[in-house]
Amino acid sequence: MMKGIPASPGIAIGKAFLFDTRQLTAVERDIKQETIPSEIARFEEALIKTRSEILAIQKKISREMGSQHAEIFNAHLLVLEDRMLIEEVIESLKKDRKCVEYIFSKVIGKYIKVFSKMNDEYLKERTSDIEDVGKRILKNLIGVQEKTLSDLKEQVIVVAYDLSPSDTANMHKKNVRGFVTDIGGRTSHTAIMAKSLEIPAVVGLEKATTRIKSDDFLIVDGTDGVVIINPDKIVVKKYELKQQKFVRFEKTLLDFKDKPAVTIDGRKVEVSANIELPDEVSSVIAHGAEGIGLYRTEFLYMNRNDSPGEDEQFEAYKKVAARLSKASVIIRTLDLGGDKFLSQLKVPHEMNPFLGWRAIRYCLAKPEVFKVQLRAILRASVSGNIKIMFPMISGLGELRQAIGVLEEAKEELRHKKINFNEDIEVGAMIEIPSAALTCDLLAKEVDFFSIGSNDLIQYSLAVDRANEKIAYLYKPTHPAVLRLIKSIIDAGHKENIWVGMCGEMAAEPGFVLILLGLGLDEFSMSPVVVPEVKYVISNVSFEDARKVAEEALKLSTGEEVETFTNKRLDELIPWLKKTKKK
Ligand code: PEP
Ligand code: MG
């Protein structure tokens, strides 16, 4: 049995499929003098094969998306034909007498290092072309098959060192019963995607890929974070029962989906859902969410070689808003970076991507990219109840800058006589401590706040949200976090604006109790959890929740708060524990 971090609830039982996305590593191997010609021949074959692969991709892209999109591959072909690179590999092969994949990986590594340090922006941006082509050549030298999760032939449980959000977006529920990874935390974007797709998942297992082989039989318990390899029949039976119980629990909760989220003593709050892809709107509606509290638009940019243009984005936003009719749809502007990278928007490697050139920082530096999205959102705003929200705001200066670009986008549309909602609401995500501490200033210039607890916790506690080694420190109940949340809600209310939360914290029943008591107005989470949160809210009184929050704020550690709130939750809503657990 292996214990990891529960990332997406439910039980999956089935065959393992090892999906290795790690860097290809070339093993160092000495070669004899007489093997040099055959190593050079191997290198040439790999170059020819890589060239024909790139040409094939280029042809496909050109056919499907137009020739201008295929042009980025010209840069790849140039790397492949670089005489200096080829000669350097052959020279060191002769001199060092090591296998060609080893020599090649050293030489290409040197190129990547040199290019990434260039002062010239254009040359610096070539680094990722060199990396892409280098990986392809190395793969052809080592002979590894390229795999994606979109074309699995049977139902499997995916086992990987890590899955990028774009790997996860490529998964189809029909073929992936569950997944487990060596690294990652509960609020890494891979875990968030798993929840959206309703695929049971356990992350941060550390040694899953070394202990599990393809075709092993696995049980994945995404509720408790447990993975069992080749279990005996009795254990399988036990988990089959648990699986049935989970399905029953989810079904029972669905009865609450269409009830409004009103406490016993009449306080009404809003329960909305988070989406990554427009297709998830069906799930939002099926789970009774009252709107979309966070539309993570960066997923529109994933798994493709170009950026979505204004019309394409407009169509996507319009479709989502129209399906939700009057319900509010909060579109968050592009939040790339951190653990979400997009191949077509070239962002240089950074030492600390979560503290780096991400989200609004990137958008403000690239107004031409930012405005395409803002115009698309504004144009779609006549089709429903759309609101705009900016991610990663660190203070008032940055907020004003973002609003300034939005005003320019509005002016451009007015100039072209294109309609949009002139009164569109604008909100700021509060997910950086500096924003939380200056909320009184921010609240005067926006229509709402949405607390991004996933990031707010990581930045307040200095705990990388995707790092399994320090996951034990990632505590939503830490007194520092609770105090910040309270001050954000109070500052918002003082200026008469509403305050929501769209991080994973808003989906945990015990935390819901505290947040409700602190006065949170809107809770937004993965659609699948909506019925449970509605159940919690409609089975407690605001007065009791307020007392829980008051007591929780007096406690000294995250552990104390957690024990206390779970105890109060069990006392106030005993059905939940009884039905959810064994
Ligand atoms: C958050 O940080 O809580 C949030 C909702 O945004 P994301 O998870 O996309 O960073
Ligand atoms: Mg965030």
Coordinates of C-alpha atoms and ligand atoms in Angstrom, one line a residue:
M1 CA 0.0 0.0 0.0
M2 CA 1.2 3.5 -0.8
K3 CA 0.0 6.7 0.9
G4 CA -0.1 10.0 -1.1
I5 CA -2.1 13.2 -1.2
P6 CA -5.8 12.8 -2.1
A7 CA -6.3 15.0 -5.1
S8 CA -9.6 14.0 -6.6
P9 CA -12.2 11.8 -4.7
G10 CA -13.6 8.4 -5.8
I11 CA -12.3 4.9 -6.2
A12 CA -10.7 3.6 -9.4
I13 CA -9.8 -0.1 -9.9
G14 CA -8.0 -1.3 -12.9
K15 CA -4.8 -1.9 -14.9
A16 CA -1.8 0.5 -14.6
F17 CA -0.3 2.3 -17.6
L18 CA 3.1 3.8 -16.9
F19 CA 3.3 7.2 -18.7
D20 CA 6.8 8.5 -18.5
T21 CA 7.1 12.2 -19.3
R22 CA 10.4 12.8 -17.6
Q23 CA 13.3 14.3 -19.4
L24 CA 15.0 11.7 -21.5
T25 CA 18.3 10.8 -20.0
A26 CA 21.2 9.5 -22.1
V27 CA 23.3 7.0 -20.2
E28 CA 27.0 7.5 -20.4
R29 CA 28.6 4.6 -22.3
D30 CA 32.2 4.2 -23.6
I31 CA 32.6 3.2 -27.2
K32 CA 35.5 1.7 -29.1
Q33 CA 37.4 3.5 -31.9
E34 CA 35.9 1.2 -34.5
T35 CA 32.3 2.0 -33.4
I36 CA 32.7 5.7 -34.2
P37 CA 31.4 5.4 -37.8
S38 CA 28.3 3.5 -36.8
E39 CA 27.6 6.0 -34.0
I40 CA 27.9 8.9 -36.6
A41 CA 25.5 6.9 -38.8
R42 CA 23.1 6.6 -35.9
F43 CA 23.2 10.3 -35.4
E44 CA 22.6 11.0 -39.1
E45 CA 19.6 8.6 -39.1
A46 CA 18.2 10.3 -36.0
L47 CA 18.5 13.7 -37.7
I48 CA 16.8 12.4 -40.9
K49 CA 14.0 10.9 -38.8
T50 CA 13.5 14.1 -36.8
R51 CA 13.4 16.1 -40.0
S52 CA 10.7 14.0 -41.5
E53 CA 8.7 14.1 -38.2
I54 CA 8.9 17.9 -38.1
L55 CA 7.9 18.2 -41.8
A56 CA 4.9 15.9 -41.1
I57 CA 3.7 18.0 -38.1
Q58 CA 4.2 21.2 -40.1
K59 CA 2.1 19.8 -43.0
K60 CA -0.6 18.7 -40.5
I61 CA -0.7 22.1 -38.8
S62 CA -0.7 23.9 -42.1
R63 CA -3.6 21.8 -43.3
E64 CA -5.6 22.1 -40.1
M65 CA -4.8 25.6 -39.0
G66 CA -3.3 27.5 -42.0
S67 CA 0.2 28.0 -43.2
Q68 CA 1.1 30.9 -41.0
H69 CA 0.8 28.6 -37.9
A70 CA 3.1 26.1 -39.4
E71 CA 5.9 28.7 -39.7
I72 CA 7.2 28.2 -36.2
F73 CA 8.5 24.8 -37.3
N74 CA 10.8 26.5 -39.7
A75 CA 12.9 27.6 -36.7
H76 CA 13.0 23.9 -35.6
L77 CA 14.2 22.9 -39.0
L78 CA 17.0 25.5 -38.8
V79 CA 18.2 24.1 -35.5
L80 CA 18.3 20.7 -37.1
E81 CA 20.4 21.9 -40.0
D82 CA 22.9 23.8 -37.8
R83 CA 26.3 22.8 -39.1
M84 CA 28.1 24.0 -35.9
L85 CA 26.0 21.9 -33.7
I86 CA 26.4 18.8 -35.9
E87 CA 30.1 19.2 -36.2
E88 CA 30.6 19.7 -32.5
V89 CA 28.8 16.5 -31.8
I90 CA 30.9 14.6 -34.4
E91 CA 34.1 16.1 -33.1
S92 CA 33.5 15.3 -29.4
L93 CA 32.3 11.8 -30.4
K94 CA 35.7 11.2 -32.0
K95 CA 37.6 12.8 -29.1
D96 CA 35.7 11.5 -26.0
R97 CA 34.6 8.1 -27.4
K98 CA 31.2 8.1 -25.6
C99 CA 27.9 6.9 -27.1
V100 CA 26.3 9.5 -29.4
E101 CA 23.2 10.1 -27.3
Y102 CA 25.4 11.0 -24.3
I103 CA 27.6 13.4 -26.4
F104 CA 24.5 14.9 -28.1
S105 CA 22.8 15.6 -24.8
K106 CA 25.9 17.3 -23.5
V107 CA 26.3 19.5 -26.6
I108 CA 22.6 20.5 -26.8
G109 CA 22.6 21.2 -23.1
K110 CA 25.5 23.6 -23.6
Y111 CA 23.6 25.4 -26.4
I112 CA 20.4 25.7 -24.3
K113 CA 22.5 27.2 -21.5
V114 CA 24.2 29.7 -23.8
F115 CA 20.9 30.8 -25.5
S116 CA 18.9 31.1 -22.3
K117 CA 21.5 33.6 -21.0
M118 CA 21.5 35.8 -24.2
N119 CA 20.7 39.4 -23.8
D120 CA 19.0 39.6 -27.1
E121 CA 15.3 38.7 -26.6
Y122 CA 14.9 37.2 -30.0
L123 CA 17.8 34.8 -29.5
K124 CA 16.7 34.0 -26.0
E125 CA 13.3 33.0 -27.2
R126 CA 15.0 30.4 -29.5
T127 CA 15.9 28.4 -26.4
S128 CA 12.7 26.5 -26.4
D129 CA 13.0 25.7 -30.1
I130 CA 16.5 24.2 -29.4
E131 CA 15.0 22.3 -26.4
D132 CA 12.1 20.9 -28.5
V133 CA 14.3 19.8 -31.3
G134 CA 16.9 18.5 -28.9
K135 CA 14.3 16.3 -27.2
R136 CA 13.1 14.9 -30.5
I137 CA 16.6 14.0 -31.7
L138 CA 17.4 12.4 -28.3
K139 CA 14.2 10.4 -28.4
N140 CA 15.1 9.1 -31.8
L141 CA 18.6 8.3 -30.7
I142 CA 17.4 6.4 -27.6
G143 CA 14.4 5.0 -29.4
V144 CA 11.5 6.0 -27.1
Q145 CA 8.0 6.1 -28.4
E146 CA 6.2 9.4 -28.1
K147 CA 3.0 8.9 -26.1
T148 CA 0.0 11.1 -25.4
L149 CA -2.9 10.4 -23.2
S150 CA -5.4 11.3 -25.9
D151 CA -5.1 8.0 -27.8
L152 CA -5.2 5.3 -25.1
K153 CA -6.8 2.2 -26.5
E154 CA -8.3 0.8 -23.3
Q155 CA -9.4 1.9 -19.8
V156 CA -6.3 2.3 -17.6
I157 CA -5.0 4.0 -14.5
V158 CA -2.3 6.4 -15.5
V159 CA 0.9 6.3 -13.4
A160 CA 3.3 9.2 -14.0
Y161 CA 6.2 11.0 -12.4
D162 CA 4.2 14.2 -13.1
L163 CA 1.4 15.3 -15.4
S164 CA 1.3 18.8 -16.8
P165 CA -2.0 20.5 -16.9
S166 CA -1.9 20.0 -20.7
D167 CA -1.3 16.3 -20.3
T168 CA -4.4 16.2 -18.1
A169 CA -6.4 18.3 -20.5
N170 CA -5.6 15.7 -23.1
M171 CA -7.1 12.8 -21.0
H172 CA -10.5 11.4 -21.8
K173 CA -12.6 10.2 -19.0
K174 CA -13.6 7.3 -21.1
N175 CA -10.1 5.8 -21.1
V176 CA -8.6 7.1 -17.9
R177 CA -10.2 5.5 -14.8
G178 CA -7.8 7.3 -12.4
F179 CA -4.3 8.5 -12.1
V180 CA -1.4 8.6 -9.7
T181 CA 1.8 10.7 -9.7
D182 CA 5.1 10.8 -7.9
I183 CA 5.0 14.6 -7.3
G184 CA 2.4 17.3 -6.9
G185 CA 0.2 18.7 -4.2
R186 CA -3.6 18.9 -3.6
T187 CA -3.9 22.3 -5.3
S188 CA -1.5 21.7 -8.2
H189 CA -3.3 22.3 -11.5
T190 CA -3.0 18.7 -12.4
A191 CA -5.0 17.8 -9.3
I192 CA -7.5 20.6 -10.0
M193 CA -8.0 19.2 -13.6
A194 CA -8.6 15.7 -12.2
K195 CA -11.4 17.0 -10.0
S196 CA -12.9 18.8 -12.9
L197 CA -12.8 15.7 -15.0
E198 CA -14.2 13.6 -12.0
I199 CA -11.3 11.2 -12.3
P200 CA -10.1 9.8 -8.9
A201 CA -6.5 10.7 -8.3
V202 CA -3.7 10.5 -5.8
V203 CA -0.6 12.7 -6.2
G204 CA 2.7 13.1 -4.3
L205 CA 3.3 9.4 -3.9
E206 CA 7.0 9.9 -4.5
K207 CA 7.8 6.4 -5.7
A208 CA 4.8 5.4 -7.7
T209 CA 6.7 5.1 -11.0
T210 CA 9.4 3.0 -9.5
R211 CA 7.1 0.6 -7.6
I212 CA 4.3 0.2 -10.2
K213 CA 4.8 -1.5 -13.5
S214 CA 2.5 -1.2 -16.6
D215 CA -0.2 -3.8 -16.3
D216 CA -0.1 -4.1 -12.5
F217 CA -3.5 -4.2 -11.0
L218 CA -4.3 -1.1 -9.0
I219 CA -6.8 0.3 -6.6
V220 CA -6.7 4.1 -6.4
D221 CA -8.6 5.6 -3.5
G222 CA -8.7 9.3 -4.3
T223 CA -10.8 10.1 -1.2
D224 CA -8.2 8.9 1.3
G225 CA -5.0 9.2 -0.8
V226 CA -4.3 5.5 -0.9
V227 CA -2.9 3.3 -3.7
I228 CA -2.8 -0.5 -3.5
I229 CA -0.7 -2.5 -5.9
N230 CA -1.9 -6.0 -7.0
P231 CA -4.3 -6.4 -4.1
D232 CA -5.9 -9.8 -3.2
K233 CA -9.6 -10.5 -3.8
I234 CA -10.8 -9.6 -0.4
V235 CA -9.2 -6.1 -0.6
V236 CA -10.7 -5.7 -4.1
K237 CA -14.1 -6.6 -2.8
K238 CA -13.8 -4.1 0.1
Y239 CA -12.9 -1.3 -2.3
E240 CA -15.7 -2.2 -4.7
L241 CA -18.1 -1.7 -1.8
K242 CA -16.4 1.6 -1.0
Q243 CA -16.7 2.6 -4.6
Q244 CA -20.5 1.8 -4.6
K245 CA -20.9 3.7 -1.4
F246 CA -19.1 6.8 -2.9
V247 CA -21.3 6.7 -6.0
R248 CA -24.4 6.4 -3.7
F249 CA -23.2 9.3 -1.6
E250 CA -22.7 11.5 -4.7
K251 CA -26.1 10.5 -6.0
T252 CA -27.8 11.4 -2.7
L253 CA -26.2 14.7 -2.6
L254 CA -27.4 15.5 -6.1
D255 CA -30.9 15.8 -4.6
F256 CA -29.7 19.0 -3.1
K257 CA -28.3 20.5 -6.2
D258 CA -31.2 22.6 -7.2
K259 CA -31.9 23.9 -3.7
P260 CA -30.7 27.4 -3.0
A261 CA -27.7 27.8 -0.7
V262 CA -29.5 29.3 2.3
T263 CA -28.6 28.7 5.9
I264 CA -31.3 27.5 8.4
D265 CA -31.7 31.0 9.7
G266 CA -32.0 32.5 6.2
R267 CA -28.5 33.8 5.1
K268 CA -28.2 33.3 1.3
V269 CA -24.9 32.8 -0.3
E270 CA -23.9 31.9 -3.8
V271 CA -22.4 28.5 -4.8
S272 CA -20.7 28.6 -8.2
A273 CA -18.4 26.4 -10.1
N274 CA -14.9 26.6 -11.6
I275 CA -14.3 25.5 -15.1
E276 CA -11.2 25.0 -17.2
L277 CA -12.8 24.2 -20.5
P278 CA -16.0 25.4 -22.1
D279 CA -17.3 21.8 -22.3
E280 CA -17.5 21.7 -18.5
V281 CA -20.6 23.9 -18.6
S282 CA -22.7 20.7 -18.8
S283 CA -21.2 19.6 -15.6
V284 CA -21.8 23.0 -14.0
I285 CA -25.5 22.8 -14.8
A286 CA -25.8 19.1 -13.9
H287 CA -24.4 19.8 -10.4
G288 CA -26.6 22.8 -9.8
A289 CA -24.0 25.5 -9.6
E290 CA -25.5 29.0 -9.6
G291 CA -23.0 30.4 -11.9
I292 CA -19.3 30.2 -12.9
G293 CA -17.1 31.8 -10.2
L294 CA -13.9 31.1 -12.1
Y295 CA -13.3 30.4 -15.7
R296 CA -9.6 29.5 -16.1
T297 CA -9.1 30.8 -19.6
E298 CA -5.5 29.7 -20.0
F299 CA -6.7 26.2 -20.8
L300 CA -8.0 27.6 -24.1
Y301 CA -4.4 28.2 -25.0
M302 CA -3.2 24.7 -24.2
N303 CA -2.3 21.7 -26.5
R304 CA -1.9 23.8 -29.6
N305 CA 0.9 25.6 -31.4
D306 CA -0.8 29.0 -31.7
S307 CA -2.8 31.3 -29.5
P308 CA -6.5 31.5 -29.8
G309 CA -7.5 34.7 -31.7
E310 CA -10.0 37.3 -30.7
D311 CA -12.9 35.7 -32.7
E312 CA -12.2 32.2 -31.4
Q313 CA -12.1 33.4 -27.8
F314 CA -15.2 35.5 -28.3
E315 CA -17.1 32.4 -29.6
A316 CA -15.9 30.4 -26.6
Y317 CA -16.9 33.0 -24.0
K318 CA -20.2 33.7 -25.7
K319 CA -21.1 30.0 -25.8
V320 CA -20.4 29.6 -22.1
A321 CA -22.3 32.8 -21.1
A322 CA -25.3 32.0 -23.3
R323 CA -25.6 28.5 -21.8
L324 CA -25.7 30.0 -18.3
S325 CA -28.2 32.6 -19.4
K326 CA -28.7 35.1 -16.5
A327 CA -26.3 33.4 -14.1
S328 CA -23.0 35.1 -13.6
V329 CA -19.8 33.9 -15.5
I330 CA -16.6 35.3 -14.1
I331 CA -13.9 35.1 -16.7
R332 CA -10.4 35.3 -15.3
T333 CA -7.9 36.8 -17.7
L334 CA -4.9 34.7 -18.7
D335 CA -3.1 33.2 -15.7
L336 CA -0.2 31.4 -17.3
G337 CA 3.0 30.6 -15.4
G338 CA 3.5 28.9 -12.0
D339 CA 2.8 25.3 -13.0
K340 CA 0.8 26.2 -16.2
F341 CA 2.9 26.8 -19.2
L342 CA 1.9 27.2 -22.8
S343 CA 4.1 26.1 -25.5
Q344 CA 3.2 28.9 -28.0
L345 CA 3.7 31.8 -25.5
K346 CA 7.4 31.7 -25.0
V347 CA 8.3 32.4 -21.4
P348 CA 11.9 31.9 -20.5
H349 CA 12.8 29.4 -17.8
E350 CA 12.9 30.9 -14.3
M351 CA 14.3 29.9 -11.0
N352 CA 11.0 30.5 -9.2
P353 CA 8.1 30.3 -11.7
F354 CA 5.5 30.8 -9.0
L355 CA 7.2 34.1 -8.1
G356 CA 8.0 35.0 -11.6
W357 CA 6.7 36.4 -14.8
R358 CA 3.2 35.0 -14.5
A359 CA -0.5 36.0 -14.9
I360 CA -1.2 39.7 -14.9
R361 CA 2.5 40.5 -14.9
Y362 CA 2.9 38.7 -18.3
C363 CA -0.3 40.3 -19.6
L364 CA 0.7 43.8 -18.7
A365 CA 4.1 43.3 -20.4
K366 CA 2.3 42.0 -23.5
P367 CA -0.6 44.3 -24.0
E368 CA -1.1 43.0 -27.6
V369 CA -1.8 39.5 -26.2
F370 CA -3.9 40.9 -23.3
K371 CA -6.1 43.2 -25.4
V372 CA -7.1 40.4 -27.7
Q373 CA -8.5 38.6 -24.7
L374 CA -10.1 41.7 -23.2
R375 CA -11.8 42.6 -26.4
A376 CA -13.1 39.1 -26.8
I377 CA -14.5 39.1 -23.3
L378 CA -16.1 42.5 -23.8
R379 CA -17.7 41.5 -27.1
A380 CA -19.1 38.4 -25.4
S381 CA -20.5 40.4 -22.5
V382 CA -23.7 41.3 -24.4
S383 CA -24.6 37.5 -24.5
G384 CA -25.0 36.9 -20.8
N385 CA -23.9 38.0 -17.4
I386 CA -20.1 38.2 -17.8
K387 CA -17.7 39.6 -15.3
I388 CA -14.0 40.1 -15.6
M389 CA -11.4 39.2 -13.0
F390 CA -7.7 39.8 -12.9
P391 CA -5.4 37.2 -11.4
M392 CA -2.3 37.8 -9.2
I393 CA -2.9 41.4 -8.4
S394 CA -0.1 42.5 -6.0
G395 CA -1.3 46.0 -5.2
L396 CA -3.3 49.1 -6.3
G397 CA -0.7 50.2 -9.0
E398 CA -1.0 47.0 -10.8
L399 CA -4.8 46.9 -10.5
R400 CA -5.0 50.4 -12.0
Q401 CA -2.7 49.4 -14.9
A402 CA -4.9 46.4 -15.7
I403 CA -8.1 48.5 -15.5
G404 CA -6.3 51.0 -17.8
V405 CA -5.7 48.4 -20.5
L406 CA -9.3 47.2 -20.1
E407 CA -10.4 50.9 -20.7
E408 CA -8.3 51.0 -23.8
A409 CA -9.9 47.8 -25.1
K410 CA -13.3 49.3 -24.4
E411 CA -12.4 52.5 -26.3
E412 CA -11.2 50.5 -29.3
L413 CA -14.6 48.7 -29.4
R414 CA -16.5 51.9 -29.0
H415 CA -14.5 53.4 -31.9
K416 CA -15.5 50.4 -34.1
K417 CA -19.1 50.7 -32.9
I418 CA -19.0 47.2 -31.4
N419 CA -21.4 46.6 -28.6
F420 CA -20.4 45.5 -25.1
N421 CA -21.8 45.8 -21.6
E422 CA -20.6 49.2 -20.5
D423 CA -21.4 48.3 -16.9
I424 CA -19.4 45.0 -16.9
E425 CA -18.3 44.2 -13.3
V426 CA -14.5 44.0 -12.7
G427 CA -13.0 42.1 -9.8
A428 CA -9.6 41.4 -8.4
M429 CA -8.3 38.0 -7.3
I430 CA -6.8 38.3 -3.8
E431 CA -4.1 35.7 -3.8
I432 CA -1.0 37.6 -2.8
P433 CA -0.5 38.7 0.8
S434 CA 0.4 42.2 -0.3
A435 CA -3.0 42.5 -2.0
A436 CA -4.7 41.0 1.1
L437 CA -3.0 43.6 3.3
T438 CA -4.1 46.5 1.1
C439 CA -7.6 45.3 0.4
D440 CA -9.1 48.5 1.9
L441 CA -7.4 50.4 -1.0
L442 CA -8.3 47.8 -3.7
A443 CA -11.9 47.5 -2.6
K444 CA -12.6 51.1 -3.6
E445 CA -11.7 50.4 -7.2
V446 CA -13.3 47.1 -8.1
D447 CA -16.8 45.6 -8.0
F448 CA -15.8 42.4 -6.2
F449 CA -13.0 40.3 -4.7
S450 CA -12.4 36.6 -5.3
I451 CA -10.0 35.0 -2.9
G452 CA -7.6 32.7 -4.7
S453 CA -6.9 30.6 -1.6
N454 CA -4.7 28.1 -3.5
D455 CA -2.1 30.8 -4.2
L456 CA -2.9 32.9 -1.1
I457 CA -1.9 29.9 1.1
Q458 CA 1.2 29.1 -0.8
Y459 CA 2.5 32.7 -0.7
S460 CA 1.5 33.4 2.9
L461 CA 3.1 30.2 4.3
A462 CA 5.9 30.1 1.7
V463 CA 4.8 26.6 0.7
D464 CA 5.0 25.6 -3.0
R465 CA 1.5 24.3 -3.7
A466 CA 2.8 21.7 -6.0
N467 CA 5.5 20.3 -3.9
E468 CA 4.6 17.0 -2.1
K469 CA 7.5 17.2 0.3
I470 CA 6.2 20.2 2.1
A471 CA 2.5 19.4 1.6
Y472 CA 2.1 18.9 5.4
L473 CA 2.8 22.6 5.8
Y474 CA 0.1 23.6 3.3
K475 CA -2.6 24.5 5.8
P476 CA -5.7 26.4 4.9
T477 CA -6.5 26.6 8.6
H478 CA -3.2 28.2 9.6
P479 CA -4.1 31.2 11.8
A480 CA -2.2 33.5 9.4
V481 CA -4.4 32.4 6.5
L482 CA -7.6 32.7 8.6
R483 CA -6.7 36.2 9.7
L484 CA -5.9 37.3 6.1
I485 CA -9.2 35.9 4.9
K486 CA -11.1 37.7 7.6
S487 CA -9.5 41.0 6.8
I488 CA -10.2 40.6 3.1
I489 CA -13.9 39.9 3.7
D490 CA -14.2 42.7 6.2
A491 CA -12.4 45.2 3.9
G492 CA -14.7 44.2 1.0
H493 CA -17.8 44.5 3.0
K494 CA -16.8 47.9 4.4
E495 CA -16.8 49.2 0.8
N496 CA -20.0 47.4 0.0
I497 CA -18.6 44.9 -2.5
W498 CA -19.1 41.2 -2.4
V499 CA -16.3 38.7 -1.6
G500 CA -16.0 35.2 -3.0
M501 CA -13.5 32.4 -2.9
C502 CA -12.6 30.3 -5.9
G503 CA -9.7 28.2 -4.5
E504 CA -10.0 24.6 -3.3
M505 CA -10.5 25.7 0.3
A506 CA -14.0 26.7 -0.6
A507 CA -14.9 23.1 -1.3
E508 CA -14.0 21.4 2.0
P509 CA -17.0 21.1 4.3
G510 CA -15.1 22.0 7.5
F511 CA -13.6 25.1 5.9
V512 CA -17.0 26.0 4.4
L513 CA -18.3 26.3 7.9
I514 CA -15.5 28.8 8.9
L515 CA -15.8 30.8 5.6
L516 CA -19.6 31.0 6.0
G517 CA -19.1 32.3 9.5
L518 CA -16.6 34.9 8.4
G519 CA -19.2 36.3 6.0
L520 CA -18.0 35.0 2.6
D521 CA -20.7 35.8 0.0
E522 CA -19.8 33.4 -2.8
F523 CA -18.1 29.9 -2.9
S524 CA -16.8 28.6 -6.2
M525 CA -15.3 25.1 -6.7
S526 CA -15.1 22.1 -9.0
P527 CA -18.7 21.4 -10.2
V528 CA -18.7 17.9 -8.7
V529 CA -18.4 19.3 -5.1
V530 CA -21.2 21.9 -5.5
P531 CA -24.0 19.6 -4.1
E532 CA -22.0 18.8 -1.0
V533 CA -21.2 22.4 -0.3
K534 CA -24.9 23.4 -0.8
Y535 CA -25.8 20.6 1.6
V536 CA -23.5 21.9 4.3
I537 CA -24.7 25.5 3.9
S538 CA -28.4 24.6 4.0
N539 CA -28.0 22.4 7.1
V540 CA -26.3 24.9 9.4
S541 CA -27.4 28.2 10.8
F542 CA -25.3 31.3 10.1
E543 CA -25.2 32.0 13.8
D544 CA -23.6 28.6 14.5
A545 CA -21.1 29.1 11.6
R546 CA -20.3 32.6 13.0
K547 CA -19.5 31.0 16.4
V548 CA -17.3 28.4 14.8
A549 CA -15.3 31.1 12.9
E550 CA -15.0 33.2 16.1
E551 CA -13.7 30.2 18.1
A552 CA -11.4 29.1 15.2
L553 CA -9.8 32.5 15.1
K554 CA -8.9 32.2 18.8
L555 CA -6.9 29.0 18.3
S556 CA -3.1 29.0 17.8
T557 CA -2.3 26.3 15.2
G558 CA -3.7 25.0 12.0
E559 CA -4.0 21.5 13.5
E560 CA -6.1 22.9 16.4
V561 CA -8.4 24.7 14.0
E562 CA -8.8 21.6 11.8
T563 CA -9.7 19.4 14.7
F564 CA -12.0 21.9 16.2
T565 CA -13.9 22.6 12.9
N566 CA -14.2 18.9 12.0
K567 CA -15.6 18.2 15.4
R568 CA -18.2 21.0 15.1
L569 CA -19.0 19.8 11.6
D570 CA -19.7 16.3 12.8
E571 CA -21.9 17.7 15.6
L572 CA -23.8 20.1 13.4
I573 CA -24.2 17.8 10.3
P574 CA -23.7 14.2 11.5
W575 CA -25.2 12.7 8.3
L576 CA -22.2 13.9 6.3
K577 CA -19.6 11.9 8.2
K578 CA -21.8 8.9 8.7
T579 CA -22.5 8.6 5.0
K580 CA -19.1 9.7 3.6
K581 CA -16.8 7.5 5.7
K582 CA -16.7 3.7 5.6
Ligands
PEP1 C1 -6.2 30.2 -6.6 O1 -5.0 30.5 -6.6 O2 -6.8 29.9 -5.6 C2 -7.0 30.1 -7.8 C3 -8.3 29.9 -7.8 O3 -6.3 30.2 -9.0 P1 -5.4 29.0 -9.6 O4 -5.7 27.8 -8.8 O5 -5.8 28.9 -11.1 O6 -4.1 29.6 -9.5
MG2 MG -4.2 31.4 -8.4

